[in-house]
Amino acid sequence: MTTYNFSAGPGVMPEEVITQIKQEFEKNEQTHMSIIEISHRSKQFQTIVTDAENKLRQLMHISDEYAVVFLQGGGSTQFEMIPLNFATNHHEIALLDSGNFAQKAAEAARELGNKVTTLNSTKNIHYQKLPLLPDDFDPMTYDYLHIVTNNTIEGVTSHQNNLPKTTGRLVADMSSNILAEPYNISDFDAIFAGGQKNLGPAGVTVAIIKKSWLAEQDVTGVGPMMRYQNHIDKQSMYNTSPVFAIYALNLVLDWVIQQGGVTEMYRRNLEKSKRLYAYLDQSEFYTAPVEASARSLTNIVFTTGDLEKDKVIAKQATEEGLFNLSGHRSVGGFRASLYNAQPMSAVDALIAFLQKVEQQA
Amino acid sequence: MTTYNFSAGPGVMPEEVITQIKQEFEKNEQTHMSIIEISHRSKQFQTIVTDAENKLRQLMHISDEYAVVFLQGGGSTQFEMIPLNFATNHHEIALLDSGNFAQKAAEAARELGNKVTTLNSTKNIHYQKLPLLPDDFDPMTYDYLHIVTNNTIEGVTSHQNNLPKTTGRLVADMSSNILAEPYNISDFDAIFAGGQKNLGPAGVTVAIIKKSWLAEQDVTGVGPMMRYQNHIDKQSMYNTSPVFAIYALNLVLDWVIQQGGVTEMYRRNLEKSKRLYAYLDQSEFYTAPVEASARSLTNIVFTTGDLEKDKVIAKQATEEGLFNLSGHRSVGGFRASLYNAQPMSAVDALIAFLQKVEQQA
């Protein structure tokens, strides 16, 4: 039975990358020098880090005005590093509340003693639209505006053409759609993304930081590991790096380049998601509730309208080799994650399954 | 050519574990459900975390009075989490300066606004002895005493029979000799260890925390990811866990149990290190400078007395398949790391090589 994995992350990786990892351990079964046994100070690993940084710069068109670092601790640690490094003037942050991870970031910033002002929220309509930036937004009293480009749980996305237009500093959590669709880096002052969606395995986080902004900051009282500058100065090797996770990320970046870069990923993701949304929209059995212009390409959320029925169908899907279709435990329903590594055949298999269930209903 | 890896970390892992990892990727080459593609919320991973915790409790005889959590960020992040969670009363920490990583921990605590008092240091004798606790030490004015049980760079160890005797709180950085020799957990109030020596690959850190001590703390103003309690409450899944690193750690713990536990690791490590120290001590060409009672079982430091000559010999060793014998870049000389996964045959090969060089000199 062919199996597909619709997990929202950690999730599916390119088959070619899994093969390369298998070969790495095959080759080094008895050398005591496999990728998880080499020093982070070895030339082999230093080359991997440099390569990975260069490839990410190439794929996302990141200029030298920005630093690129590989860190640990996931997006949740970035929820702390960002305010510790950048909420240093007003200690006040502006937020567009587009979902669960916007709220989590706000909570972390508040616990660190900052004020977080929610400019707009679509919580009362279950995050089925994007919260827009109020026309009267004055960035002058905030250290930055925090947004989430893709809301993994709610399936709502601020695409490049929908980004809030601000003259102030803009910070983006891009965890679940980095490399899935194009963004102009110059629109942002800081971007971060946990690894476990489009970048590679869990255990590595990417941060893209505007150097001139960082240079303005006084980070007295911030611990050394929480300062971006320390990691930048040591080229992501300030302390022992998560070697395996960065190694695998580097393989994923290779794969993205070989496939044709972000342009090609975007084309495929549009095609995959359009095919699934088109089916859901014409169906009288399923509903995709997110407003069309803000629909995610990577996390397609839908429901029959009956959460108990959704659970039964998701369980049946598992039995037929379609794994991890349940929505996040906080919202229920279905969520099909179509990350870069998800093949079109997975979408076709999913639609065929959903059609069969619909016809039997 | 048989090759051996004497890296101080990340370093050698058991061959059996490398084989199991290879098999995992072989089995899941096309299922899209390999260990790096499954959700950290999946039953499969939750079982791995529970198993790993239980095995570590069994191996180290950790009672329910202590919490065990798996974190990210290495020992360096613990240099910050420990003071953030425990230097909450006096904001003053006592330190026994036994080497580089004791100093790094002190530096991080100071940057966070704490006073760090060095009770004793052996820096002026190049850390070739352990700094002893002064007889007049009064723990009442310090939040805790910080020690490093094994100093990876200097090769000097506070064995169980050499631990400082204090009625105050004791925190131990056990990064490079956890599971290598027995310690009584009840002597400590907090223990931490980066993964990449005896536990598994880089990217996971273990913390063992006395619950009653943690319960006393007011951690207002500390970020959520830096609070031990959050990770404890969510059983090491507060945010996306480093799935692969914990998976591999769990395999290493299995291996240690199968081999006979810490008792057997200790027996082997004593035998390996004794054999190497015995050779070095009788040699007129090499010197092992650390005082006998404080010698590390895991990191054996030695030199010809001529750092340039040491470099040439280490390079020659590499050509003969004996990798990573150079001392830390801050001290030079040789360092042979004999972690649990290092076989006796590696020690014998190293001694044969060193003898050959000595005879040719």
XYZ file of C-alpha atoms in Angstrom:
722
model
C 0.000 0.000 0.000
C 1.284 3.455 -0.944
C 1.203 5.677 2.125
C 1.092 9.459 2.403
C 1.787 11.694 5.383
C -0.248 14.888 5.756
C 1.315 15.849 9.112
C 1.560 19.578 9.813
C 5.083 19.103 11.074
C 7.370 17.416 11.586
C 6.092 16.157 8.261
C 6.939 14.641 4.931
C 10.434 15.118 3.507
C 11.631 14.488 -0.054
C 12.168 10.769 -0.702
C 15.514 11.622 -2.285
C 16.650 13.161 1.013
C 15.593 10.119 3.032
C 17.618 7.981 0.598
C 20.701 10.180 1.025
C 20.423 9.943 4.808
C 20.087 6.155 4.587
C 23.217 6.026 2.416
C 25.142 8.197 4.895
C 24.518 5.704 7.704
C 25.112 2.744 5.384
C 28.491 4.128 4.352
C 29.544 4.899 7.902
C 28.137 1.891 9.699
C 31.594 0.913 10.925
C 33.802 3.959 10.412
C 32.770 5.708 13.681
C 32.609 8.854 11.559
C 28.960 9.128 10.522
C 27.291 12.512 10.357
C 26.138 12.225 13.986
C 29.650 11.365 15.203
C 31.651 14.224 13.687
C 32.648 17.360 15.537
C 30.771 20.591 14.859
C 34.274 22.100 14.517
C 35.250 19.683 11.725
C 35.843 20.985 8.204
C 33.138 18.600 7.007
C 30.497 20.262 9.156
C 31.755 23.805 8.596
C 31.327 23.204 4.870
C 27.775 21.991 5.447
C 26.879 25.139 7.413
C 28.418 27.443 4.816
C 26.705 25.569 1.986
C 23.344 25.648 3.725
C 23.598 29.383 4.359
C 24.596 30.069 0.747
C 21.799 27.910 -0.634
C 19.181 29.592 1.515
C 20.495 32.994 0.408
C 20.266 31.886 -3.215
C 16.767 30.411 -2.874
C 15.262 33.371 -1.018
C 17.381 36.142 -2.630
C 18.767 37.216 0.749
C 21.233 40.082 0.392
C 24.287 40.767 2.540
C 22.230 43.296 4.477
C 20.802 40.302 6.308
C 22.486 37.705 8.500
C 21.355 34.065 8.259
C 21.789 31.796 11.294
C 20.811 28.267 12.255
C 19.663 27.952 15.851
C 17.960 25.509 18.199
C 14.708 25.653 20.149
C 12.126 26.076 17.371
C 9.839 29.015 16.721
C 8.963 29.113 20.432
C 12.511 30.149 21.311
C 12.288 32.826 18.620
C 9.174 34.136 20.391
C 11.676 35.073 23.135
C 14.819 35.933 21.182
C 12.966 38.409 18.970
C 11.690 40.609 21.845
C 14.898 40.145 23.873
C 16.936 41.457 20.938
C 14.525 43.939 19.382
C 11.929 45.168 21.915
C 14.653 47.254 23.505
C 13.405 50.792 22.958
C 9.645 51.073 23.561
C 9.232 47.599 25.078
C 6.010 47.609 23.151
C 5.130 45.375 20.216
C 2.279 45.585 17.716
C 0.538 42.347 16.762
C -1.812 41.208 14.034
C -3.591 38.278 15.649
C -4.037 35.773 12.842
C -4.100 32.614 14.959
C -2.653 30.447 17.675
C 1.030 31.108 16.980
C 0.527 34.881 16.874
C -1.017 34.597 20.331
C 1.811 32.383 21.598
C 4.396 34.904 20.427
C 2.478 37.678 22.188
C 2.285 35.671 25.397
C 6.051 35.035 25.422
C 6.817 38.719 24.777
C 4.458 39.706 27.613
C 6.049 37.272 30.038
C 9.364 38.963 29.284
C 7.873 42.259 30.449
C 6.834 43.836 27.149
C 3.503 45.381 26.280
C 1.846 43.733 23.270
C -0.904 45.656 21.488
C -3.222 43.647 19.267
C -4.003 45.955 16.356
C -6.537 43.610 14.851
C -7.739 40.046 15.366
C -9.964 37.672 13.449
C -10.425 35.378 16.425
C -14.160 36.066 16.624
C -14.592 34.646 13.109
C -12.388 31.638 13.939
C -9.455 33.121 12.046
C -11.120 32.470 8.699
C -9.839 35.780 7.367
C -6.635 37.741 7.758
C -6.633 40.577 10.292
C -5.854 43.723 8.294
C -3.580 46.514 9.421
C -5.715 49.489 10.585
C -5.315 52.541 8.358
C -4.353 54.704 11.328
C -1.498 52.411 12.457
C 1.385 54.507 13.743
C 4.537 52.388 13.943
C 6.472 55.056 15.883
C 5.485 53.864 19.362
C 6.243 50.186 18.762
C 9.560 48.403 18.461
C 8.105 46.279 15.658
C 5.008 44.698 14.184
C 4.820 40.909 14.561
C 3.009 38.831 11.946
C 2.674 35.148 11.076
C 2.799 34.666 7.310
C 1.182 31.233 7.398
C -1.008 30.070 10.261
C -0.426 26.335 10.408
C -3.445 25.523 12.543
C -6.001 27.842 10.933
C -4.813 27.552 7.300
C -4.849 31.309 6.703
C -1.940 33.054 4.967
C -0.590 36.527 4.404
C 0.731 36.036 0.878
C 3.290 38.492 -0.513
C 0.486 40.570 -2.077
C -1.386 40.650 1.259
C 1.410 41.696 3.588
C 0.660 44.629 5.878
C 2.203 47.809 4.472
C 4.102 49.571 7.227
C 6.980 52.000 7.360
C 7.960 50.495 10.727
C 9.927 47.344 11.511
C 8.272 44.086 10.461
C 8.988 40.679 12.017
C 7.563 37.540 10.414
C 7.116 34.020 11.715
C 7.471 32.093 8.448
C 7.711 28.660 10.065
C 5.138 26.895 7.928
C 5.484 28.507 4.519
C 9.139 29.441 4.137
C 10.307 28.269 0.684
C 6.708 27.391 -0.223
C 5.928 30.697 -1.916
C 7.943 33.800 -2.763
C 8.411 36.728 -0.380
C 10.565 39.812 -0.791
C 13.073 39.699 2.016
C 13.448 43.481 1.880
C 9.876 43.826 3.195
C 11.014 42.353 6.531
C 13.455 43.245 9.301
C 13.530 39.779 10.824
C 12.198 36.417 9.688
C 12.324 33.129 11.534
C 11.170 29.604 10.800
C 11.280 26.340 12.708
C 12.825 23.620 10.569
C 10.214 20.924 10.668
C 7.986 21.945 7.757
C 9.709 22.946 4.519
C 13.309 23.115 5.722
C 14.114 19.747 7.213
C 13.734 17.856 10.462
C 12.799 19.283 13.863
C 15.755 20.568 15.864
C 16.947 23.472 13.734
C 15.527 26.980 13.337
C 16.471 29.552 10.722
C 16.676 33.257 11.564
C 17.180 35.969 8.935
C 18.094 39.241 10.619
C 18.628 42.730 9.199
C 22.141 43.547 10.373
C 21.691 47.316 10.622
C 18.661 46.888 12.892
C 20.506 44.457 15.154
C 23.458 46.837 15.349
C 21.192 49.467 16.958
C 20.256 47.252 19.902
C 21.505 47.347 23.475
C 21.132 43.773 24.741
C 22.607 44.231 28.201
C 21.135 41.654 30.558
C 20.299 39.184 27.776
C 22.001 35.785 28.066
C 24.720 34.980 25.514
C 22.763 32.146 23.842
C 19.748 34.435 23.358
C 21.735 37.095 21.498
C 21.614 36.815 17.712
C 24.936 38.608 17.397
C 26.827 35.817 19.170
C 25.476 33.214 16.768
C 26.119 35.436 13.762
C 29.709 36.123 14.868
C 30.393 32.388 15.160
C 28.583 31.452 11.925
C 25.961 29.284 13.711
C 28.658 27.492 15.724
C 28.578 29.553 18.921
C 28.097 26.332 20.834
C 27.627 22.747 19.647
C 25.320 22.977 16.647
C 22.523 20.461 16.000
C 24.695 18.735 13.404
C 22.236 16.184 12.044
C 19.375 18.665 11.674
C 21.556 21.147 9.764
C 22.990 18.333 7.619
C 19.453 17.229 6.669
C 18.347 20.827 6.078
C 21.274 21.231 3.695
C 20.097 18.164 1.743
C 16.570 19.584 1.571
C 17.902 22.898 0.228
C 19.848 20.960 -2.429
C 16.647 19.210 -3.406
C 14.692 22.468 -3.650
C 17.392 23.943 -5.903
C 17.472 20.820 -8.083
C 13.690 20.922 -8.472
C 13.794 24.510 -9.677
C 13.847 26.671 -6.565
C 11.053 28.574 -4.864
C 9.489 29.488 -8.229
C 8.914 25.821 -9.002
C 7.866 24.978 -5.410
C 5.313 27.806 -5.634
C 4.005 26.547 -8.976
C 3.577 23.029 -7.585
C 2.076 24.232 -4.304
C -0.433 26.388 -6.172
C -1.373 23.429 -8.345
C -1.657 21.009 -5.417
C -3.677 23.338 -3.219
C -5.893 24.611 -6.065
C -6.783 21.049 -6.996
C -7.775 20.243 -3.410
C -9.647 23.523 -2.783
C -11.481 23.121 -6.129
C -12.687 19.701 -5.095
C -13.725 20.911 -1.611
C -15.515 23.985 -3.008
C -17.653 21.998 -5.431
C -18.430 19.349 -2.807
C -21.690 19.564 -0.874
C -20.227 17.343 1.838
C -17.022 19.229 2.809
C -16.360 22.911 3.433
C -13.055 24.824 3.303
C -13.928 27.792 5.500
C -10.982 30.162 4.930
C -11.620 33.188 2.721
C -10.255 32.529 -0.773
C -7.625 35.297 -0.936
C -6.054 34.218 2.362
C -6.063 30.489 1.867
C -2.888 28.646 2.778
C -1.014 26.696 0.123
C 0.588 24.490 2.754
C -2.139 23.743 5.307
C -5.574 23.092 3.822
C -8.240 23.138 6.512
C -11.713 21.650 5.926
C -14.597 19.901 7.669
C -17.874 18.093 7.063
C -19.347 20.443 9.650
C -19.662 17.531 12.091
C -16.464 17.163 14.141
C -17.369 13.651 15.286
C -17.906 12.541 11.705
C -14.568 14.155 10.761
C -12.810 12.013 13.360
C -14.339 8.794 12.005
C -13.340 9.724 8.444
C -9.770 10.640 9.486
C -9.461 7.253 11.184
C -10.707 5.509 8.040
C -8.160 7.504 6.014
C -5.372 6.176 8.250
C -6.503 2.621 7.512
C -6.187 3.408 3.821
C -2.651 4.816 4.158
C -3.492 8.524 4.346
C -1.931 9.579 7.651
C -2.316 12.605 9.911
C -5.349 14.258 8.339
C -6.907 15.380 11.622
C -6.978 19.086 12.356
C -5.012 20.491 15.282
C -6.334 19.243 18.615
C -7.513 22.779 19.423
C -9.855 23.045 16.408
C -10.657 19.543 15.110
C -11.833 18.891 11.550
C -9.331 18.045 8.824
C -6.005 19.559 7.874
C -4.037 18.347 4.863
C -0.509 19.725 4.926
C 0.914 20.021 1.429
C 4.491 21.027 2.098
C 7.076 21.179 -0.655
C 7.912 17.493 -0.310
C 4.287 16.431 -0.671
C 3.842 14.905 -4.140
C 0.828 15.641 -6.335
C -0.022 11.922 -6.113
C -0.788 12.472 -2.409
C -3.346 15.135 -3.301
C -4.921 12.889 -5.921
C -5.089 9.982 -3.466
C -6.662 12.261 -0.877
C -9.295 13.596 -3.275
C -10.141 10.072 -4.426
C -10.590 9.027 -0.800
C -12.712 12.064 0.078
C -14.892 11.498 -3.005
C -15.436 7.887 -2.067
C -16.513 8.872 1.448
C -18.791 11.568 0.042
C -20.438 9.127 -2.364
C -21.029 6.605 0.419
C -22.499 9.241 2.751
C 41.664 0.310 7.259
C 39.896 0.228 10.629
C 39.197 3.799 11.729
C 38.608 5.194 15.205
C 37.171 8.523 16.267
C 38.558 10.185 19.402
C 36.459 13.354 19.037
C 35.495 15.088 22.286
C 31.971 15.523 21.015
C 29.967 15.109 18.967
C 31.842 11.831 18.999
C 31.692 8.097 18.537
C 28.380 6.301 19.006
C 27.760 2.561 19.399
C 27.958 0.752 16.037
C 24.734 -1.058 16.928
C 22.949 2.299 17.179
C 24.251 3.468 13.804
C 22.958 0.203 12.316
C 19.517 0.714 13.855
C 19.346 4.248 12.465
C 20.357 2.974 9.030
C 17.599 0.362 9.208
C 15.033 2.996 10.206
C 15.725 5.009 7.042
C 15.943 1.843 4.921
C 12.538 0.686 6.136
C 10.926 4.079 5.587
C 12.598 5.116 2.353
C 9.226 5.364 0.624
C 6.608 5.414 3.372
C 6.906 9.167 4.098
C 6.788 8.151 7.752
C 10.439 7.892 8.801
C 11.503 9.039 12.244
C 12.219 12.557 10.949
C 8.782 12.836 9.326
C 6.523 11.903 12.229
C 4.781 14.411 14.464
C 6.150 15.057 17.937
C 2.518 14.582 19.045
C 2.323 11.067 17.549
C 1.964 8.043 19.821
C 5.175 6.683 18.305
C 7.193 9.652 19.501
C 5.428 9.967 22.841
C 6.392 6.360 23.531
C 10.011 7.156 22.650
C 10.104 10.094 25.090
C 8.507 8.077 27.895
C 10.853 5.154 27.254
C 13.912 7.409 27.199
C 12.947 9.056 30.466
C 12.290 5.706 32.136
C 15.573 4.233 30.904
C 17.569 7.217 32.134
C 15.830 6.970 35.517
C 16.693 3.273 35.659
C 20.326 3.761 34.600
C 21.057 6.646 36.979
C 18.705 5.591 39.816
C 16.751 8.835 39.574
C 13.898 8.937 42.080
C 10.523 10.631 41.658
C 11.855 13.554 43.668
C 13.541 14.627 40.441
C 12.072 15.611 37.100
C 13.840 14.497 33.901
C 13.421 16.584 30.748
C 14.867 16.615 27.240
C 15.609 20.120 25.949
C 17.408 21.884 23.103
C 20.324 24.301 23.024
C 23.110 22.271 24.639
C 24.912 22.943 27.899
C 25.291 26.604 26.911
C 21.530 27.119 27.162
C 21.621 25.436 30.567
C 24.225 28.019 31.614
C 21.279 30.448 31.303
C 18.289 28.321 32.340
C 19.941 27.300 35.613
C 20.457 30.867 36.917
C 17.155 32.084 35.426
C 15.306 29.365 37.339
C 17.425 29.062 40.475
C 19.433 32.243 41.143
C 16.206 33.884 42.255
C 16.879 34.648 45.901
C 20.442 35.951 46.458
C 21.247 36.414 42.746
C 24.638 35.165 43.786
C 26.249 31.895 42.744
C 29.294 30.099 44.094
C 31.689 28.545 41.591
C 34.516 26.042 41.685
C 36.573 26.999 38.657
C 37.795 23.700 37.239
C 38.137 24.765 33.623
C 36.748 26.418 30.525
C 33.130 25.316 30.903
C 32.972 26.433 34.541
C 34.103 29.857 33.355
C 31.579 29.905 30.516
C 28.759 29.101 32.928
C 29.934 31.911 35.225
C 30.077 34.363 32.336
C 26.505 33.566 31.258
C 25.197 33.911 34.823
C 26.971 37.258 35.140
C 25.537 38.555 31.877
C 22.107 37.763 33.286
C 22.841 40.091 36.193
C 24.003 37.647 38.855
C 27.094 37.870 41.014
C 29.370 34.835 40.649
C 31.926 34.202 43.364
C 34.810 31.925 42.475
C 35.529 30.009 45.679
C 38.611 28.338 44.283
C 40.351 27.957 40.939
C 43.176 25.834 39.594
C 43.638 28.025 36.545
C 47.154 29.069 37.605
C 48.259 25.406 37.442
C 46.521 24.922 34.059
C 43.629 23.083 35.702
C 45.780 20.025 36.352
C 44.136 19.548 39.742
C 40.603 19.950 41.046
C 39.790 23.163 42.894
C 38.732 22.080 46.388
C 35.883 23.585 48.373
C 37.301 25.924 51.064
C 36.644 24.667 54.590
C 34.977 27.930 55.542
C 32.455 27.825 52.671
C 29.119 29.172 53.867
C 26.385 28.203 51.404
C 23.792 30.463 53.049
C 24.550 33.537 50.950
C 24.517 31.772 47.583
C 21.613 30.388 45.591
C 23.747 27.375 44.680
C 27.235 26.050 44.052
C 28.025 25.306 40.385
C 30.486 22.545 39.514
C 31.556 20.701 36.376
C 31.977 16.985 37.104
C 34.142 16.340 34.051
C 36.131 19.058 32.326
C 36.179 17.982 28.696
C 39.016 20.261 27.635
C 41.311 19.861 30.641
C 40.654 16.165 31.389
C 40.100 16.739 35.112
C 37.172 15.126 36.941
C 35.317 15.392 40.203
C 34.549 11.709 40.718
C 31.795 10.698 43.141
C 34.370 10.331 45.947
C 35.774 13.806 45.182
C 32.569 15.826 45.074
C 32.496 18.985 47.184
C 30.625 18.324 50.425
C 28.118 21.111 50.950
C 24.861 21.464 52.846
C 23.766 24.019 50.228
C 22.288 23.481 46.775
C 24.615 21.804 44.266
C 24.307 22.135 40.470
C 26.439 19.927 38.216
C 27.327 20.194 34.549
C 27.718 16.489 33.738
C 27.884 16.956 29.957
C 30.957 14.869 29.323
C 30.761 12.081 31.887
C 27.086 11.365 32.414
C 26.573 7.569 32.270
C 30.360 7.077 32.181
C 30.757 6.607 35.940
C 28.342 6.388 38.869
C 27.092 9.418 40.785
C 24.498 9.574 43.558
C 21.716 11.751 42.228
C 20.723 12.670 45.780
C 23.991 14.632 46.122
C 22.726 17.132 43.545
C 19.838 19.569 43.192
C 20.169 19.963 39.435
C 22.193 18.125 36.800
C 22.413 18.862 33.105
C 24.243 17.323 30.179
C 24.473 18.125 26.481
C 23.687 15.035 24.433
C 26.683 14.795 22.184
C 29.074 12.741 24.354
C 27.608 9.700 26.119
C 23.913 10.264 25.444
C 23.524 10.531 21.705
C 23.822 13.076 18.938
C 24.056 16.853 19.292
C 20.703 18.595 19.502
C 19.308 17.246 22.764
C 20.132 18.165 26.351
C 19.084 16.316 29.496
C 18.140 18.166 32.683
C 17.503 16.422 35.992
C 15.840 18.817 38.416
C 14.885 18.429 42.079
C 11.171 19.173 42.022
C 10.933 20.595 45.547
C 13.679 23.132 44.792
C 12.020 24.206 41.559
C 8.684 24.602 43.375
C 10.264 27.271 45.613
C 11.191 29.523 42.695
C 9.517 32.683 41.482
C 10.338 32.894 37.776
C 8.385 36.029 36.911
C 9.966 37.724 33.911
C 11.567 34.533 32.597
C 10.457 33.491 29.102
C 8.256 30.385 28.810
C 10.879 28.322 26.934
C 13.476 29.057 29.621
C 11.298 27.752 32.465
C 11.947 24.139 33.428
C 8.424 23.806 34.792
C 6.845 24.319 31.365
C 8.910 21.528 29.850
C 8.264 19.254 32.829
C 4.504 19.867 32.676
C 4.455 18.913 28.981
C 6.789 15.908 29.368
C 9.493 17.391 27.099
C 6.936 18.280 24.413
C 6.242 21.918 25.355
C 7.035 22.845 21.767
C 8.252 20.743 18.839
C 10.842 18.390 20.293
C 14.093 17.522 18.495
C 12.580 14.207 17.440
C 15.605 12.596 15.780
C 18.008 13.472 18.595
C 15.683 12.038 21.260
C 15.056 8.948 19.122
C 18.807 8.333 18.833
C 19.344 9.044 22.542
C 16.705 6.414 23.315
C 18.631 3.878 21.206
C 21.852 4.750 23.043
C 20.151 4.238 26.414
C 18.911 0.838 25.201
C 22.455 -0.047 24.265
C 23.834 1.009 27.649
C 21.207 -1.126 29.422
C 21.946 -4.113 27.176
C 25.665 -3.786 27.869
C 25.104 -3.888 31.624
C 24.277 -0.338 32.639
C 26.472 2.313 34.229
C 28.258 -0.299 36.356
C 29.535 -2.026 33.239
C 30.288 1.286 31.431
C 32.318 2.343 34.485
C 34.225 -0.943 34.529
C 35.076 -0.604 30.835
C 35.924 3.094 31.108
C 38.236 2.407 34.056
C 39.924 -0.354 32.084
C 40.271 1.736 28.903
C 41.566 4.833 30.643
C 43.860 2.918 33.014
C 45.467 1.147 30.088
C 46.127 4.441 28.302
C 47.310 6.319 31.417
C 49.581 3.383 32.348
C 51.230 3.534 28.948
C 51.604 7.344 29.101
C 52.995 7.262 32.666
C 55.721 4.735 31.838
C 56.602 6.573 28.620
C 59.506 9.007 28.612
C 58.125 10.653 25.483
C 54.561 11.569 26.537
C 53.214 13.138 29.716
C 49.669 13.014 31.131
C 49.724 16.114 33.332
C 46.515 15.773 35.369
C 46.879 14.711 39.006
C 46.098 10.996 39.331
C 43.069 11.215 41.655
C 41.308 13.732 39.382
C 42.024 12.156 36.026
C 39.138 11.911 33.610
C 37.978 8.516 32.402
C 36.457 10.067 29.285
C 38.945 12.709 28.112
C 42.591 11.714 28.388
C 44.860 14.702 27.917
C 48.573 14.313 27.128
C 51.488 15.918 25.317
C 55.065 15.367 24.223
C 55.777 18.731 25.797
C 56.275 20.227 22.316
C 52.960 21.511 20.928
C 54.314 21.714 17.356
C 55.478 18.103 17.519
C 52.055 17.121 18.927
C 50.388 18.636 15.869
C 52.587 16.676 13.462
C 51.902 13.435 15.327
C 48.134 14.071 15.423
C 48.210 14.615 11.670
C 50.114 11.358 11.181
C 47.538 9.605 13.385
C 44.773 10.833 11.069
C 46.576 9.284 8.115
C 46.585 5.970 9.995
C 42.851 6.118 10.752
C 43.009 7.534 14.284
C 40.891 10.675 14.026
C 40.456 13.766 16.185
C 43.331 13.309 18.633
C 44.259 16.982 18.827
C 43.610 18.779 22.085
C 41.088 21.617 22.236
C 42.188 24.612 20.166
C 42.621 26.618 23.389
C 45.227 24.257 24.885
C 46.765 22.137 22.108
C 48.470 18.795 22.765
C 46.503 15.551 22.536
C 43.131 14.543 23.833
C 41.783 11.032 23.426
C 38.096 10.880 24.243
C 37.085 7.449 25.465
C 33.333 7.753 25.751
C 31.115 4.755 26.445
C 30.895 3.856 22.759
C 34.678 3.824 22.333
C 35.807 0.198 22.079
C 38.890 -1.155 23.826
C 40.322 -1.884 20.382
C 40.518 1.888 19.798
C 42.677 2.270 22.909
C 44.921 -0.574 21.832
C 45.278 0.901 18.347
C 46.095 4.298 19.852
C 48.731 2.863 22.204
C 50.315 0.886 19.358
C 50.499 4.063 17.280
C 51.925 6.164 20.125
C 54.526 3.475 20.847
C 55.583 3.355 17.215
C 56.021 7.148 17.165
C 57.954 7.026 20.433
C 60.285 4.309 19.120
C 60.936 6.270 15.937
C 61.669 9.499 17.844
